[in-house]
Tab-separated table of C-alpha atoms in Angstrom:
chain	number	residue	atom	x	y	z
A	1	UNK	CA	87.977	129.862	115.583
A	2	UNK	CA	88.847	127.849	118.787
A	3	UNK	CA	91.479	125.097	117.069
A	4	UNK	CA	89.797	122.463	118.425
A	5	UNK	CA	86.414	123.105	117.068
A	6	UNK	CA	88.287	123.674	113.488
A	7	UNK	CA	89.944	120.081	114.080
A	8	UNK	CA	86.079	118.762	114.391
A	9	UNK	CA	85.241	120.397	111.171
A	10	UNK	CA	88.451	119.083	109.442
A	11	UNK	CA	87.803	115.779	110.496
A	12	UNK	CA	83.563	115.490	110.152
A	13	UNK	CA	84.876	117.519	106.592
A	14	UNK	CA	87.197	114.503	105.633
A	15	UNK	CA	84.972	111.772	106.801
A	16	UNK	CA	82.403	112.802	105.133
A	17	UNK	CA	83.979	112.922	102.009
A	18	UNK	CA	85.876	109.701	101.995
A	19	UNK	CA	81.760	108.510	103.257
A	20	UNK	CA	80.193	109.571	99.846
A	21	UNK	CA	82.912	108.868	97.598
A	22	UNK	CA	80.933	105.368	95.903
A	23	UNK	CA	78.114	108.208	94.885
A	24	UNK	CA	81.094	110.167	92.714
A	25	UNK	CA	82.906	106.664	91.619
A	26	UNK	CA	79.760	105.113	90.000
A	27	UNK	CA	79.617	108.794	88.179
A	28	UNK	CA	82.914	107.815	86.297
A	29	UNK	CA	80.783	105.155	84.422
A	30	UNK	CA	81.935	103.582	82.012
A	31	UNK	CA	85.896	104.541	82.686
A	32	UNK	CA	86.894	100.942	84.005
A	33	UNK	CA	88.956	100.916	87.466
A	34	UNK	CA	92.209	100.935	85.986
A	35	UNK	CA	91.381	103.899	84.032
A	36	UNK	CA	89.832	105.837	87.049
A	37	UNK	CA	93.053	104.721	89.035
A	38	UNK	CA	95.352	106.018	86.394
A	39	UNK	CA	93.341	109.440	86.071
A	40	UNK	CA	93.351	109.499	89.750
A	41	UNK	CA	97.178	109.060	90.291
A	42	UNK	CA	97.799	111.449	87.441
A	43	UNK	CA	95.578	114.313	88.542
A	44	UNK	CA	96.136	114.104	92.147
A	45	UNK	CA	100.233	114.703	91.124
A	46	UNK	CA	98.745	117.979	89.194
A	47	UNK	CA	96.640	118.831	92.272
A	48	UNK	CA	99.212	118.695	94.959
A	49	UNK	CA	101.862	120.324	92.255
A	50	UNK	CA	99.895	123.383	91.761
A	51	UNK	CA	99.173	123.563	95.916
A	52	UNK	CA	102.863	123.400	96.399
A	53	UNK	CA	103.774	125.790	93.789
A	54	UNK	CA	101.003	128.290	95.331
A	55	UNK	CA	102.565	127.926	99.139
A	56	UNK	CA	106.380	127.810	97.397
A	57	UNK	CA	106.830	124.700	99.632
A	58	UNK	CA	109.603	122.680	97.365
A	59	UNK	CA	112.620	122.564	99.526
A	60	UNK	CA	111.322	119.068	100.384
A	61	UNK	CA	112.244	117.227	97.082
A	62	UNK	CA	116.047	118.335	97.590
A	63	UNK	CA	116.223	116.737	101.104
A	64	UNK	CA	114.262	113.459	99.924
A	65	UNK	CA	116.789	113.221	97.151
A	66	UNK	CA	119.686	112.305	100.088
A	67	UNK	CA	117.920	109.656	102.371
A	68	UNK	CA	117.467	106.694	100.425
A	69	UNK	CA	115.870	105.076	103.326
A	70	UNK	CA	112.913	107.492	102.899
A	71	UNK	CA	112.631	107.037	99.407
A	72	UNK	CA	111.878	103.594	99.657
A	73	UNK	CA	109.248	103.824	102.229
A	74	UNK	CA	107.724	106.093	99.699
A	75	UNK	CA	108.089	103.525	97.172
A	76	UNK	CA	106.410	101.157	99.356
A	77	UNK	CA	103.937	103.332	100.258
A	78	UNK	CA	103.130	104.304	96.633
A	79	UNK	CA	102.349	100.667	95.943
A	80	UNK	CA	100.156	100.250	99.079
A	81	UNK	CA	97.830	102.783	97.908
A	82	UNK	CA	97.870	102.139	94.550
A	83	UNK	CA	96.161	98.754	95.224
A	84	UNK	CA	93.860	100.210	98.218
A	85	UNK	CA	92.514	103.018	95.188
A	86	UNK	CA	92.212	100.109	92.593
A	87	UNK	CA	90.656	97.723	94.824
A	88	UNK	CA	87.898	100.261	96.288
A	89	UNK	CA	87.184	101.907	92.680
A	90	UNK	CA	86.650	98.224	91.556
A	91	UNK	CA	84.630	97.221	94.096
A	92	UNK	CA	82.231	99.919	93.753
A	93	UNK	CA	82.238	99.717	89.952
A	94	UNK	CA	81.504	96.027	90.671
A	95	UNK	CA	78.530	96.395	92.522
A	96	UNK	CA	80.031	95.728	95.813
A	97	UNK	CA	80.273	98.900	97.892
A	98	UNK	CA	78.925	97.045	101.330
A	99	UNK	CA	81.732	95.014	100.810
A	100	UNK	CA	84.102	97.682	100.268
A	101	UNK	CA	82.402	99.631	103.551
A	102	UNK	CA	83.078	96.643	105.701
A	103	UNK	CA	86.763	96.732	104.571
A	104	UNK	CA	87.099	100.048	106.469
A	105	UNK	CA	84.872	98.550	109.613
A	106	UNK	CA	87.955	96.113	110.186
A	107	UNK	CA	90.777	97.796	109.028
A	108	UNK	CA	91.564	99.625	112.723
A	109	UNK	CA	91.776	95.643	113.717
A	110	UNK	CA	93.856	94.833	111.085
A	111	UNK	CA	95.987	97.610	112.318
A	112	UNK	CA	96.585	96.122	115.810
A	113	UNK	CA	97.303	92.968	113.791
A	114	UNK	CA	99.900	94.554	111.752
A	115	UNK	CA	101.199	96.041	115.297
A	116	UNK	CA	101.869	93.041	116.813
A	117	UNK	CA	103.265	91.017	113.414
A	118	UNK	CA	105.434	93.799	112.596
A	119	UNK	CA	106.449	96.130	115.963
A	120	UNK	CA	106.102	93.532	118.482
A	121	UNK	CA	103.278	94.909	120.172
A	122	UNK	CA	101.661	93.512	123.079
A	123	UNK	CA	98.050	93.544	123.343
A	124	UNK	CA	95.927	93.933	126.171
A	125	UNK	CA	93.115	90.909	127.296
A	126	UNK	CA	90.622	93.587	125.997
A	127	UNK	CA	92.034	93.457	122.667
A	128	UNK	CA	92.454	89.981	122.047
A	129	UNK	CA	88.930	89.431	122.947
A	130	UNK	CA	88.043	92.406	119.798
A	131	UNK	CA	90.118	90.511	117.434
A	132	UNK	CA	88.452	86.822	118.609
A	133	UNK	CA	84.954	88.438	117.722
A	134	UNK	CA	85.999	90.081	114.447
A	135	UNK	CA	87.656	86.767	113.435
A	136	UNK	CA	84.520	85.226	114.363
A	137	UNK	CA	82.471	87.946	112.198
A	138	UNK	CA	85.292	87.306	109.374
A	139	UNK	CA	84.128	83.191	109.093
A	140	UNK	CA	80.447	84.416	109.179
A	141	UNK	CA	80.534	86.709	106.389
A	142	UNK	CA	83.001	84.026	104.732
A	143	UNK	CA	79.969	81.450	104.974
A	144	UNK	CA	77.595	84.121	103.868
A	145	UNK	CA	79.087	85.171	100.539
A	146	UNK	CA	80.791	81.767	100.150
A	147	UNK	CA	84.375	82.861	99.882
A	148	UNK	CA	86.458	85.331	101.577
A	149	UNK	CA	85.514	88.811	101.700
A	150	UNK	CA	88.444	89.008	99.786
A	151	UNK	CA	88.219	92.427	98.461
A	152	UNK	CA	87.270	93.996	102.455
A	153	UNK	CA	90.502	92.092	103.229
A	154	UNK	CA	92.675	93.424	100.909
A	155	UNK	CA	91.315	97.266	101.533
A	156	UNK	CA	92.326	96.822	105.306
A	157	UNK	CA	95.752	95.086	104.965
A	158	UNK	CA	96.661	97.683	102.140
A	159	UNK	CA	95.400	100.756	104.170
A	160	UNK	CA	96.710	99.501	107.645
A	161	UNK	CA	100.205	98.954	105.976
A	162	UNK	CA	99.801	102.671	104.445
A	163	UNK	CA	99.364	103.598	107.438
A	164	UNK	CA	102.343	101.782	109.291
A	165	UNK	CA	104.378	103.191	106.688
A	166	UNK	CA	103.248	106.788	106.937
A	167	UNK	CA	103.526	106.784	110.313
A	168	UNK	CA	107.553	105.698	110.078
A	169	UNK	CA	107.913	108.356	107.689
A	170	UNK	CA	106.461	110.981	109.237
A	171	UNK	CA	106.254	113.312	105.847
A	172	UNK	CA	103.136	116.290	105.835
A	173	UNK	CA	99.668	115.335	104.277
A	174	UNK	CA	100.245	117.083	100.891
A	175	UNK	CA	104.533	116.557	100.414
A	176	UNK	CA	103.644	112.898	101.156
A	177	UNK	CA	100.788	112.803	98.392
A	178	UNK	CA	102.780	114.377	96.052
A	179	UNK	CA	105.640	111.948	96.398
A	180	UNK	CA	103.678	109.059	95.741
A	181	UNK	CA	101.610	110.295	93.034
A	182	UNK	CA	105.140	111.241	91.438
A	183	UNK	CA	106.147	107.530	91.845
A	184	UNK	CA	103.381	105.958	90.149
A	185	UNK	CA	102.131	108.733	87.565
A	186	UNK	CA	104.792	107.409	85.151
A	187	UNK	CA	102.690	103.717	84.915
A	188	UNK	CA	100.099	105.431	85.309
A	189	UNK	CA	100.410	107.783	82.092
A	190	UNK	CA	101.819	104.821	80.147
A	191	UNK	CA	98.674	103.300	80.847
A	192	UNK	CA	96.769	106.510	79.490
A	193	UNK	CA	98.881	106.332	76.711
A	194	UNK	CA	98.111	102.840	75.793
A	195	UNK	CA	94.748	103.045	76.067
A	196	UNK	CA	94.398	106.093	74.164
A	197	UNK	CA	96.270	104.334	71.501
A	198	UNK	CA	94.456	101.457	71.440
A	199	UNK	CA	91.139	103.718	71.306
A	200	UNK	CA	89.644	102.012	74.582
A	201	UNK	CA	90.448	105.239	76.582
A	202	UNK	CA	87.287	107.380	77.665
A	203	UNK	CA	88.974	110.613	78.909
A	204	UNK	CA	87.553	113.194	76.031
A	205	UNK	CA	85.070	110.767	74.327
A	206	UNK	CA	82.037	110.747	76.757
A	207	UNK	CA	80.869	114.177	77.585
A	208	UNK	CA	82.157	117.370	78.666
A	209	UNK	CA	80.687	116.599	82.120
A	210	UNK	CA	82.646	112.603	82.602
A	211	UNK	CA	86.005	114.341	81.324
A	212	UNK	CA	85.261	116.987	84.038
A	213	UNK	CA	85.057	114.381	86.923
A	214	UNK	CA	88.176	112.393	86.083
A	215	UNK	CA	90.033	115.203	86.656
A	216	UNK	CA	88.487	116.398	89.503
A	217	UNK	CA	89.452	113.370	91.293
A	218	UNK	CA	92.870	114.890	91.670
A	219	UNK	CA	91.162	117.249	94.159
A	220	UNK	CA	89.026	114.749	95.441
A	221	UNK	CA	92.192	113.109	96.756
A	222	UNK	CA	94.326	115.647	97.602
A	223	UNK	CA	91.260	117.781	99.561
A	224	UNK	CA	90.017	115.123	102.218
A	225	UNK	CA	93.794	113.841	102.809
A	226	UNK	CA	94.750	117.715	103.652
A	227	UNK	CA	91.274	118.119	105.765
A	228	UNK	CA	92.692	115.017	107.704
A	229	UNK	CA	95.743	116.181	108.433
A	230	UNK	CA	94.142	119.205	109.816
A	231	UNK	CA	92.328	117.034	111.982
A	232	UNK	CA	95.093	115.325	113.261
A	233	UNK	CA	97.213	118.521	114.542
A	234	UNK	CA	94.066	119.827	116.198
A	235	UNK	CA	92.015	116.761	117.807
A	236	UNK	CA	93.145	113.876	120.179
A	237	UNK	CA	93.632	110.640	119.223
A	238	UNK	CA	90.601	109.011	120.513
A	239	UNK	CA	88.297	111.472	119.279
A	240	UNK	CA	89.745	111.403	115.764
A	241	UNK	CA	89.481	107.684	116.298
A	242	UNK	CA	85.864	107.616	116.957
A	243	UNK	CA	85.744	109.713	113.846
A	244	UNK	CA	87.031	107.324	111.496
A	245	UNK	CA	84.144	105.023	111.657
A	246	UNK	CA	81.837	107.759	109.504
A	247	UNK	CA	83.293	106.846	106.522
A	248	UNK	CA	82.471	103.594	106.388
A	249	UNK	CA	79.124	104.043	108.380
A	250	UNK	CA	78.197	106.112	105.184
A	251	UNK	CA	79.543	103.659	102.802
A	252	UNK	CA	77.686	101.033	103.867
A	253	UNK	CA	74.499	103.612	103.864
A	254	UNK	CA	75.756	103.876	100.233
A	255	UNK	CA	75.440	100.498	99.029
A	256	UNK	CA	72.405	99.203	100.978
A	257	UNK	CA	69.942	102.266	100.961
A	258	UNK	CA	71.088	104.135	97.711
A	259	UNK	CA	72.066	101.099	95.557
A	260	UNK	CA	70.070	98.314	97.118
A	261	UNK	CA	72.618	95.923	97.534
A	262	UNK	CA	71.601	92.837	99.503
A	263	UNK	CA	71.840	92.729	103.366
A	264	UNK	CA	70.785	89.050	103.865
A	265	UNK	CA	70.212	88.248	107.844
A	266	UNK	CA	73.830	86.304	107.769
A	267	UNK	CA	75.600	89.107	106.610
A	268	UNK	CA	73.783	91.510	109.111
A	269	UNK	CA	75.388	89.249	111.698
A	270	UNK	CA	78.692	89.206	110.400
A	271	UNK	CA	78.733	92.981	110.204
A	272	UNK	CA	76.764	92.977	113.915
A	273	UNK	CA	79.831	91.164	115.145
A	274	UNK	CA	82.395	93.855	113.785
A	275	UNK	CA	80.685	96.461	115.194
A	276	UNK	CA	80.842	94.565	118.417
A	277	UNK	CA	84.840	93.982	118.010
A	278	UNK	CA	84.935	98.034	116.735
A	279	UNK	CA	83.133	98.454	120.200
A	280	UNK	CA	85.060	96.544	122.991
A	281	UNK	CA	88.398	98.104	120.791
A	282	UNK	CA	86.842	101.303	121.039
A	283	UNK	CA	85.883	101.456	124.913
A	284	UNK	CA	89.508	99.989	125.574
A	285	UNK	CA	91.102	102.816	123.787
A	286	UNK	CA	88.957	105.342	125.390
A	287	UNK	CA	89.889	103.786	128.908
A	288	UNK	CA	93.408	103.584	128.569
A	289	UNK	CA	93.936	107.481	126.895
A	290	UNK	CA	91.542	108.262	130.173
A	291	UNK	CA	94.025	106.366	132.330
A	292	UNK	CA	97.411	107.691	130.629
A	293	UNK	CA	95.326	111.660	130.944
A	294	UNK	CA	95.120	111.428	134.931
A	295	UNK	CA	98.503	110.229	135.349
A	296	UNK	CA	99.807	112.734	133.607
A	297	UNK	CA	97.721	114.782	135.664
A	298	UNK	CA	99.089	113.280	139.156
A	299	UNK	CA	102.698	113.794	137.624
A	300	UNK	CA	102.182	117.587	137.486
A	301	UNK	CA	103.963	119.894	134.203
A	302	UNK	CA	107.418	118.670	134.076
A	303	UNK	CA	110.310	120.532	135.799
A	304	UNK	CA	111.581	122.457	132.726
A	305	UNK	CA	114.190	124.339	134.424
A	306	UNK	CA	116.458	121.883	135.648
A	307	UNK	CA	116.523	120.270	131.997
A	308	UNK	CA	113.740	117.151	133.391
A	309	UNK	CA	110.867	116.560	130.684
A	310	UNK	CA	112.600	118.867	127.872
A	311	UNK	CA	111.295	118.169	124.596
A	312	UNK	CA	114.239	116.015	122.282
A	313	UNK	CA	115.384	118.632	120.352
């Protein structure tokens, strides 16, 4: 298959995953979130242990083991997406899944926040006006629900910083998972273990079918993470931009049209106005990749043979 048709499927594949996934956490009823997070972490490790172990890919572990740097940044990252899973299993199992969808509307701005707090990045006119109108949307939906949308908030700053820290990492989809899970399954089973001995834990007391699900959320991690990486080798970066917005596009199809949530005119605003920031950052993105493409163009290939444009080896 052509590779950049299989990067479309990858990606529309991932998307659409990550788009249905309050439909499969409301199935984990009556696990609370910390018990779904600790399942997750736990059965995710399992997942990606048993993919390794099938592919033979281990070397890995035996470089992390000498760059201390690196095994920090996992650290970091560990805790990052610890709180993103907890915070998006609670909100769903709290009701609030149009809350949790408009998280993932504004975490791309969030991201060009995070770029200019954290690598001095300088933004363009374009993007400054994108981030006026989402703060804008950000005080409407503030006045609508009468606080913060605390929990949206806290899903983009803890997936945008996931995602700064990935990036400096540069480790593969499924070594990266497995790292991470490895870091926090040992909370994460002490939790098990306390709330099995306590008798508040639900793994094995529900049904065949609920014990079934927790652990399938191992491979409903691991498989949409892989699918995305996938998608990343094989498709530009504006295109697997665009693609990003599925997810929560089907989220917030979730909560309003499957669970009835309430859409109240201010809140239709609010959301109105991040799609409107999501648009003018969009179009700017698309323009500049279209303007860095025809240079490159102009410029020609690059003169290989007398050692201009090689590749850093």
């Amino acid at each position: 298959m052509n590779p950049l048709r299989l990067g479309y499927l990858y990606g529309i594949g991932a998307y659409l995953l990550w788009g249905f996934f309050p439909l499969y956490f409301k199935l984990l009823r009556p696990s609370g979130p910390m018990e779904i997070l600790a399942q997750r972490v736990v059965w995710s490790l399992a997942f990606v242990a048993l993919l390794l172990a099938a592919l033979r890919n281990w070397g890995f572990l035996r470089e992390l083991r000498h760059r201390r740097s690196t095994m920090a940044g996992i650290g970091v990252a560990a805790l990052l997406i610890a709180g993103n899973w907890g915070t998006y299993i609670y909100g769903v199992n709290a009701d609030r899944v149009v809350e949790t969808a408009l998280g993932y509307f504004i975490t791309p701005l969030v991201s060009v926040l995070l770029g200019v707090a954290v690598l001095k990045e300088r933004l363009r006119p374009t993007q400054w006006a994108a981030l006026a109108v989402g703060t804008l949307a950000v005080a409407v939906l503030t006045v609508d629900y009468g606080h913060l949308p605390y929990l949206a908030l806290l899903l983009a700053v803890t997936f945008s910083g996931y995602g700064l820290v990935k990036k400096r990492l540069g480790l593969p989809a499924a070594e990266g998972l497995f790292a991470e899970s490895a870091v926090l399954a040992v909370p994460a089973l002490g939790y098990l273990g306390w709330l099995t001995w306590q008798a508040e834990a639900t793994f094995g007391q529900v049904s065949a079918g609920h014990t079934a699900l927790l652990v399938l959320a191992g491979a409903a991690t691991a498989i949409p993470l892989l699918l995305f990486a996938g998608a990343a080798n094989r498709l530009p970066l504006s295109v697997l931009g665009l693609l990003q917005y599925l997810a929560p596009v089907l989220q917030l199809g979730c909560g309003v049209l499957v669970f009835h949530e309430p859409m109240p005119p201010a809140r239709l605003a609010g959301f109105a106005l991040v799609w409107l920031a999501l648009a003018i950052f969009t179009v700017d993105a698309l323009r500049v990749t279209g303007r860095r493409r025809r240079e490159i163009r102009k410029e020609g290939p690059p003169l290989i043979a007398s050692g201009i444009g090689r590749a850093p080896s």
